[in-house]
Structures are given as C-alpha cells and as structure tokens.
Coordinates of C-alpha atoms in Angstrom, one line a residue:
M11 CA -207.5 -92.4 132.4
L12 CA -205.6 -92.8 129.1
L13 CA -204.6 -89.1 129.0
S14 CA -203.3 -89.4 132.5
T15 CA -200.8 -92.1 131.5
S16 CA -197.4 -91.6 129.8
C17 CA -196.3 -93.2 126.5
A18 CA -192.7 -93.5 127.9
S19 CA -193.9 -95.1 131.1
I20 CA -195.8 -97.7 129.2
F21 CA -193.5 -98.5 126.3
N22 CA -190.0 -97.8 127.7
G23 CA -188.4 -100.4 130.0
P24 CA -186.2 -99.4 132.9
Y25 CA -183.1 -100.4 130.9
K26 CA -181.8 -99.5 127.4
K27 CA -179.5 -101.8 125.3
V28 CA -176.4 -100.1 124.1
Q29 CA -173.7 -101.3 121.7
V30 CA -170.2 -99.9 121.7
H31 CA -168.3 -100.3 118.5
T32 CA -164.5 -100.1 118.8
T33 CA -161.7 -100.1 116.2
Q34 CA -160.0 -103.1 117.7
A35 CA -160.4 -105.7 120.4
A36 CA -161.2 -104.0 123.8
T37 CA -162.8 -104.4 127.2
V38 CA -165.7 -102.0 128.1
Y39 CA -166.2 -101.3 131.8
Y40 CA -169.6 -100.0 133.0
N41 CA -171.3 -99.9 136.4
E42 CA -168.7 -102.1 138.1
G43 CA -168.8 -104.7 135.4
S44 CA -166.9 -105.4 132.2
V45 CA -167.7 -106.7 128.7
K46 CA -165.2 -107.9 126.1
T47 CA -165.9 -107.0 122.5
V48 CA -166.9 -109.6 120.0
D49 CA -166.1 -108.6 116.4
N50 CA -165.3 -105.2 117.9
I51 CA -168.7 -104.8 119.5
A52 CA -169.6 -104.7 123.2
S53 CA -173.2 -104.9 124.3
F54 CA -174.6 -104.1 127.7
E55 CA -177.8 -102.8 129.5
V56 CA -177.9 -99.2 130.7
K57 CA -180.3 -98.1 133.3
R58 CA -182.4 -95.0 132.3
K59 CA -181.7 -92.0 134.5
K60 CA -181.6 -88.2 134.5
D61 CA -177.9 -88.1 134.1
T62 CA -175.1 -88.9 131.6
M63 CA -174.0 -92.4 131.0
Q64 CA -170.3 -93.1 131.7
F65 CA -168.2 -96.0 130.6
S66 CA -164.5 -96.8 130.2
V67 CA -162.7 -98.7 127.4
L68 CA -159.4 -100.5 127.7
Q69 CA -157.6 -101.0 124.4
D70 CA -154.1 -102.4 124.5
T71 CA -152.7 -100.7 127.6
S72 CA -154.6 -97.4 127.4
M73 CA -157.8 -96.7 129.3
R74 CA -160.2 -93.9 128.3
T75 CA -163.5 -92.8 129.9
Y76 CA -166.5 -91.6 127.9
A77 CA -169.5 -89.5 129.0
V78 CA -172.7 -89.8 126.8
N79 CA -175.5 -87.3 127.3
K80 CA -179.1 -88.4 127.8
K81 CA -181.9 -87.4 125.4
H82 CA -185.7 -87.7 125.4
S83 CA -186.9 -90.8 123.7
F84 CA -189.4 -91.2 120.8
A85 CA -192.0 -92.4 123.2
F86 CA -191.7 -89.2 125.2
W87 CA -192.4 -87.0 122.1
S88 CA -195.2 -89.2 120.9
N89 CA -197.2 -87.8 123.8
I90 CA -197.8 -84.7 121.7
P91 CA -199.8 -86.3 118.8
L92 CA -201.3 -89.1 120.8
K93 CA -202.2 -87.4 124.1
F94 CA -202.0 -83.7 123.3
G95 CA -198.9 -83.4 125.5
V96 CA -200.6 -84.4 128.7
G97 CA -198.4 -87.5 129.2
M98 CA -195.3 -85.3 129.3
L99 CA -196.4 -84.1 132.7
V100 CA -196.3 -87.7 134.0
D101 CA -192.9 -88.3 132.3
F102 CA -191.2 -85.5 134.3
T103 CA -191.6 -87.6 137.5
N104 CA -189.6 -90.7 136.4
P105 CA -186.5 -91.4 134.3
K106 CA -188.2 -93.6 131.7
P107 CA -188.6 -90.7 129.2
F108 CA -184.8 -90.6 128.7
T109 CA -182.7 -92.7 126.5
Y110 CA -179.2 -93.1 125.1
P111 CA -177.8 -93.8 121.6
S112 CA -178.3 -97.5 120.7
H113 CA -175.0 -97.5 118.9
I114 CA -171.8 -95.7 119.9
Y115 CA -168.8 -95.6 117.5
L116 CA -165.5 -94.8 119.2
D117 CA -163.0 -92.6 117.4
S118 CA -159.7 -91.8 119.1
S119 CA -159.0 -89.0 116.6
N120 CA -161.9 -86.9 117.9
T121 CA -160.6 -84.8 120.8
N122 CA -164.0 -83.6 121.9
K123 CA -166.4 -86.4 122.6
G124 CA -164.3 -89.2 121.2
Y125 CA -167.4 -91.0 119.8
Y126 CA -170.1 -90.8 117.1
T127 CA -173.7 -91.9 117.3
F128 CA -173.6 -93.1 113.7
E129 CA -171.2 -95.1 111.6
K130 CA -168.8 -92.5 110.3
K131 CA -167.5 -94.4 107.2
L132 CA -169.3 -97.0 105.2
P133 CA -166.5 -98.7 103.3
K134 CA -166.0 -99.2 99.6
G135 CA -167.4 -102.6 98.3
R136 CA -170.3 -102.6 100.7
W137 CA -173.7 -103.9 99.4
E138 CA -177.1 -103.0 101.0
F139 CA -180.7 -104.0 100.5
Q140 CA -183.1 -101.1 100.7
V141 CA -186.8 -101.0 101.3
D142 CA -188.7 -97.7 100.8
M143 CA -192.0 -97.2 102.7
P144 CA -193.7 -94.0 101.4
F145 CA -196.6 -92.8 103.6
V146 CA -197.7 -89.6 101.9
N147 CA -197.5 -88.9 98.1
L148 CA -198.3 -85.5 96.6
F149 CA -198.8 -85.5 92.8
H150 CA -198.7 -82.0 91.2
R151 CA -199.4 -81.6 87.5
E152 CA -200.7 -79.3 84.9
D153 CA -203.0 -80.4 82.0
P154 CA -202.8 -79.1 78.4
Y155 CA -205.4 -76.4 79.2
G156 CA -203.3 -74.8 82.0
Y157 CA -205.2 -76.2 84.9
R158 CA -203.1 -77.3 87.9
E159 CA -204.1 -79.9 90.4
L160 CA -202.5 -81.5 93.5
Q161 CA -203.5 -85.2 93.8
E162 CA -202.7 -86.8 97.1
G163 CA -202.1 -90.5 97.8
F164 CA -201.0 -92.6 100.6
F165 CA -198.6 -95.6 101.0
G166 CA -196.6 -97.5 98.4
V167 CA -193.5 -99.7 98.4
G168 CA -190.0 -99.6 96.9
L169 CA -187.2 -102.2 96.7
G170 CA -183.6 -101.5 95.8
I171 CA -179.9 -102.3 96.0
N172 CA -177.1 -100.0 97.1
H173 CA -173.4 -100.5 96.1
F174 CA -170.6 -98.4 97.6
Y175 CA -168.1 -97.8 94.9
R176 CA -166.3 -95.4 97.2
N177 CA -166.4 -94.7 100.9
N178 CA -169.7 -93.1 101.8
T179 CA -170.7 -92.9 98.1
Y180 CA -173.0 -95.4 96.4
L181 CA -175.2 -96.2 93.5
N182 CA -178.8 -97.1 94.0
F183 CA -181.1 -99.0 91.6
S184 CA -184.7 -99.2 92.8
A185 CA -188.2 -100.1 91.7
H186 CA -191.1 -98.1 93.3
S187 CA -194.9 -98.2 93.3
F188 CA -196.9 -95.2 94.6
L189 CA -200.6 -95.2 95.3
L190 CA -202.5 -92.1 94.3
S191 CA -206.2 -90.9 94.6
N192 CA -206.8 -93.2 97.6
Y193 CA -207.7 -92.7 101.3
P194 CA -205.2 -93.1 104.1
L195 CA -206.5 -96.5 105.1
P196 CA -204.2 -99.1 106.6
P197 CA -202.5 -101.2 103.8
P198 CA -204.6 -104.4 104.4
F199 CA -207.9 -102.4 103.8
I200 CA -206.8 -100.6 100.6
V201 CA -207.5 -103.6 98.4
F202 CA -211.2 -103.5 99.5
E203 CA -211.6 -99.9 98.6
Q204 CA -214.0 -99.4 95.6
K205 CA -213.5 -96.0 93.8
T206 CA -214.6 -94.7 90.4
N207 CA -211.1 -93.4 89.6
K208 CA -207.9 -95.2 90.5
E209 CA -204.3 -94.1 89.8
F210 CA -200.9 -95.8 90.3
S211 CA -197.4 -94.6 89.6
Y212 CA -194.6 -97.1 89.0
Q213 CA -191.0 -96.2 88.4
L214 CA -187.4 -97.5 87.9
T215 CA -184.7 -95.2 89.2
L216 CA -180.9 -95.1 89.1
S217 CA -179.2 -92.6 91.4
N218 CA -175.8 -91.6 92.7
N219 CA -175.8 -90.9 96.5
H220 CA -173.5 -89.3 98.9
R221 CA -173.6 -90.0 102.7
I222 CA -172.7 -87.0 104.7
Q223 CA -172.8 -87.8 108.4
K224 CA -176.5 -88.8 109.0
F225 CA -177.7 -87.4 105.7
N226 CA -178.0 -89.3 102.4
L227 CA -178.3 -87.0 99.3
G228 CA -178.9 -88.4 95.8
Y229 CA -179.6 -87.5 92.2
G230 CA -180.4 -89.5 89.2
L231 CA -182.8 -90.6 86.5
A232 CA -186.3 -92.1 86.6
Y233 CA -188.4 -94.0 84.1
V234 CA -192.1 -93.6 85.0
F235 CA -195.1 -95.7 84.1
N236 CA -198.4 -94.1 85.3
R237 CA -201.6 -96.1 85.1
K238 CA -204.9 -94.3 85.6
G239 CA -208.3 -96.0 85.8
Y240 CA -211.6 -94.3 85.2
T241 CA -215.3 -95.4 84.7
V242 CA -217.4 -94.6 81.6
R243 CA -221.2 -94.8 81.6
L244 CA -222.5 -96.6 78.6
P245 CA -225.7 -95.4 76.9
D246 CA -228.9 -97.3 77.7
P247 CA -231.3 -97.9 74.8
M248 CA -234.2 -97.3 77.1
E249 CA -232.9 -94.0 78.4
P250 CA -234.4 -91.7 75.7
Q251 CA -237.9 -93.1 76.4
T252 CA -237.5 -92.5 80.1
L253 CA -236.4 -89.0 79.5
N254 CA -239.4 -88.3 77.3
L255 CA -241.7 -89.8 79.8
L256 CA -240.3 -87.7 82.7
A257 CA -240.4 -84.5 80.5
S258 CA -244.1 -85.0 79.8
T259 CA -245.1 -85.6 83.5
R260 CA -245.4 -83.2 86.4
P261 CA -242.4 -82.6 88.6
L262 CA -242.0 -85.4 91.2
P263 CA -241.6 -84.6 94.9
K264 CA -238.1 -84.8 96.2
E265 CA -238.8 -87.8 98.3
D266 CA -240.0 -89.8 95.3
V267 CA -236.9 -88.9 93.3
T268 CA -234.7 -90.1 96.1
K269 CA -236.5 -93.5 96.2
M270 CA -236.3 -93.9 92.4
A271 CA -232.6 -93.2 92.4
K272 CA -232.0 -95.9 94.9
S273 CA -234.3 -98.5 93.4
I274 CA -233.6 -98.1 89.6
E275 CA -230.5 -99.6 88.1
P276 CA -228.3 -96.5 87.4
G277 CA -226.9 -97.9 84.1
I278 CA -224.0 -99.9 82.7
F279 CA -220.5 -98.8 83.5
E280 CA -217.2 -99.8 81.9
Q281 CA -213.8 -99.6 83.5
H282 CA -211.0 -98.1 81.3
W283 CA -207.3 -97.6 81.9
R284 CA -204.9 -95.0 80.5
N285 CA -201.2 -95.8 80.5
I286 CA -198.6 -93.0 80.3
Q287 CA -194.8 -93.4 80.0
S288 CA -192.4 -90.6 80.8
F289 CA -188.8 -89.9 81.8
G290 CA -187.6 -87.5 84.6
L291 CA -185.1 -86.8 87.3
W292 CA -184.9 -88.4 90.8
F293 CA -183.7 -86.7 94.0
P294 CA -183.8 -88.9 97.1
I295 CA -183.0 -87.4 100.5
S296 CA -182.9 -89.2 103.8
Y297 CA -181.8 -88.7 107.4
E298 CA -180.8 -91.6 109.6
L299 CA -183.0 -91.9 112.7
T300 CA -181.5 -95.2 113.9
K301 CA -179.1 -97.8 112.6
G302 CA -180.9 -99.0 109.4
I303 CA -184.0 -96.7 109.5
S304 CA -184.1 -93.2 108.0
A305 CA -186.8 -90.6 107.4
S306 CA -187.0 -89.9 103.7
F307 CA -188.1 -87.1 101.3
Q308 CA -188.1 -87.9 97.5
Y309 CA -188.7 -85.5 94.6
R310 CA -189.4 -86.6 91.0
P311 CA -190.0 -84.1 88.2
T312 CA -191.0 -85.9 84.9
F313 CA -191.0 -84.8 81.3
Y314 CA -193.3 -86.6 78.8
R315 CA -192.1 -88.1 75.6
D316 CA -195.6 -89.1 74.4
K317 CA -196.8 -87.7 71.0
S318 CA -200.3 -87.2 72.2
K319 CA -201.3 -83.5 72.7
M320 CA -203.7 -84.4 75.5
E321 CA -201.0 -85.3 78.1
S322 CA -200.0 -83.1 81.0
K323 CA -197.4 -80.5 80.6
F324 CA -195.4 -81.5 83.6
E325 CA -195.7 -83.6 86.7
N326 CA -194.0 -83.4 90.1
L327 CA -194.1 -86.1 92.7
Y328 CA -193.3 -85.4 96.4
S329 CA -193.1 -88.4 98.7
F330 CA -192.6 -88.6 102.4
G331 CA -191.9 -91.8 104.3
L332 CA -189.3 -94.2 105.8
I333 CA -186.3 -96.2 104.4
Y334 CA -184.9 -99.4 105.8
R335 CA -181.4 -100.4 104.8
M336 CA -179.8 -103.8 105.6
K337 CA -176.2 -104.8 104.9
L338 CA -175.8 -107.8 102.6

C-alpha cells in the first residue's frame, strides 16, 4: 500500500506560494486577481498544473506579461530513493508533482525570460549568518609508514558570518566540528554510542567567496585541531598466573571458552586522547537549492607543523552536506 502511493500526492498541496520581487512598486495580476507589492515583493498562491504559470506586472504605466515554466518538485524525485520509483507512476495522473519557483526576481534588462529564479546581485555591505550541516565526512590520510586509510564520519555542525565587501563577493569566518569514526545514527542517538576509538575534527576557517549565479566558490585558510580517543588495556597482576595455569591444562572445548569470556572480567581499560594541531587550505563550494538553503561540498587539505615524527604525512577532508544562510 505504501509503494502504491505517491510522495508528491501526500506532501504537496494543490497550491504553491510564489513571491515576485520587483525593482520598484508595482501591481501583479494573476488569475483575474491583483496583488500590490509590499517592499517590492508580491505574494500569491498558484495552483499546480501541467502548464506554464502566467502573470502580468504593472510598473508605472507599462504592463508586461511573464510565463514561468513548471518543473518537477523535490517530492516527485524522492520517489526514487524512498519507493524505488513506483510512486512516479501515480504522480503522472495528477498535477501535484509539478511546482514553480518560490521566488521570481524580475529584470527588465533581460530580453529573453525577463526574470531570474535567484537573487542576481547581493549588494555590498550585506551581512549573513551561516549554518553548515555536514552529513558525510571522508577523512583521507597517510601515516609515517606509507599506509593510507579513508576514515568515514557522519554529521557535524558549523557556524559562521558572511560580509559582502563587494557585490556578490564576501568574506566568511566560520568554526566547524566534524564527527569521524562514527555510525550514521540520527544526531540525538550519537551521544549514547559507546566505541573504543573516537575522533573529532575542529577547525577555524577564513575564506574569500565569489557568488556566480547560484554557485558560491571560495578559497582560504584553515586552522585544524584534531582530537582522537583510544583505549589502552592495563596489565593485570593476576594475568601471568592465569596464563601459566591455562598453558598447563588441556585445551578447553570451544563452548567453555565462550562462557569464560563472557563471565570473567576482561581487564582494566584506560581512555587516552591525542591532540594534533595543523594548518591547511579551505575550499568551500555550494549550490543554491532554494532561497537560503544550498547543497555544499567542502575540501580541506592540511599540513602538519608538529615536531613529532609519528604524525601523518598529509590529511584530506571531504565533506558533503547543506548550508543555511540568513540575512542579518
């Protein structure tokens, strides 16, 4: 029964809220109704349908009509991972799978469409608060003996500030924390996870970023503080006697060995932490999915400045997740 339903039919309503951003005060006409802009923004409800959305804008004494193409919504494409694509067959019979841009920015200088689905220019002097939400972290490193390993981790958090010192160009200062060597459990359950080895990566970054249409491309520096925990088994004074005793007796059946392993105290363990500081480069890349939310890929190669010969030769961090930006 669940496979025979559609994600779009369940989560998408019959109407979609659309905001039209104009360069000056205007009146937007849609579906035999009209809406006046407030702070150069007009909001109205659009019925989902298998056709383009058309509306007209009156500015001063000129009237212009716009046609916005439909597209398949996120709920429609979510049928692939959640229902193996079966729900798409149901979606073809109704208009709910379709959607329209949530924000439409008018631009009279564009002779083709006359609008953008993203804010074309973020002005100089703008401040933003940024939240990074990494979902998958891949930690690639090589030890002093030439062995390479790829350590995976899941989730983390980052907080930062953006300042636009030029149009569509800004500086970002952020603090991040990445979880490594953990299972992909929901964040509330990670704190209850008990593991022998634990590893965290903290960093401070400063980067220069360029906004090119929906892409944000950055480059900068990173100060990294890695913290790795491991467990050491302490020697037991009774252990040599136990070994001598077992060596002088006949081999025990496998069933008895299993029972002994579960019933005898395995020993005394002690938790240790190793802290490593390093410097590196920082390359954040993101693509704006909606107004304020972007898909992100972040790359960080680091170079150690520690005098110890036992540290890794290099480390590369690859992180995939989402970014939320909010205007201050």
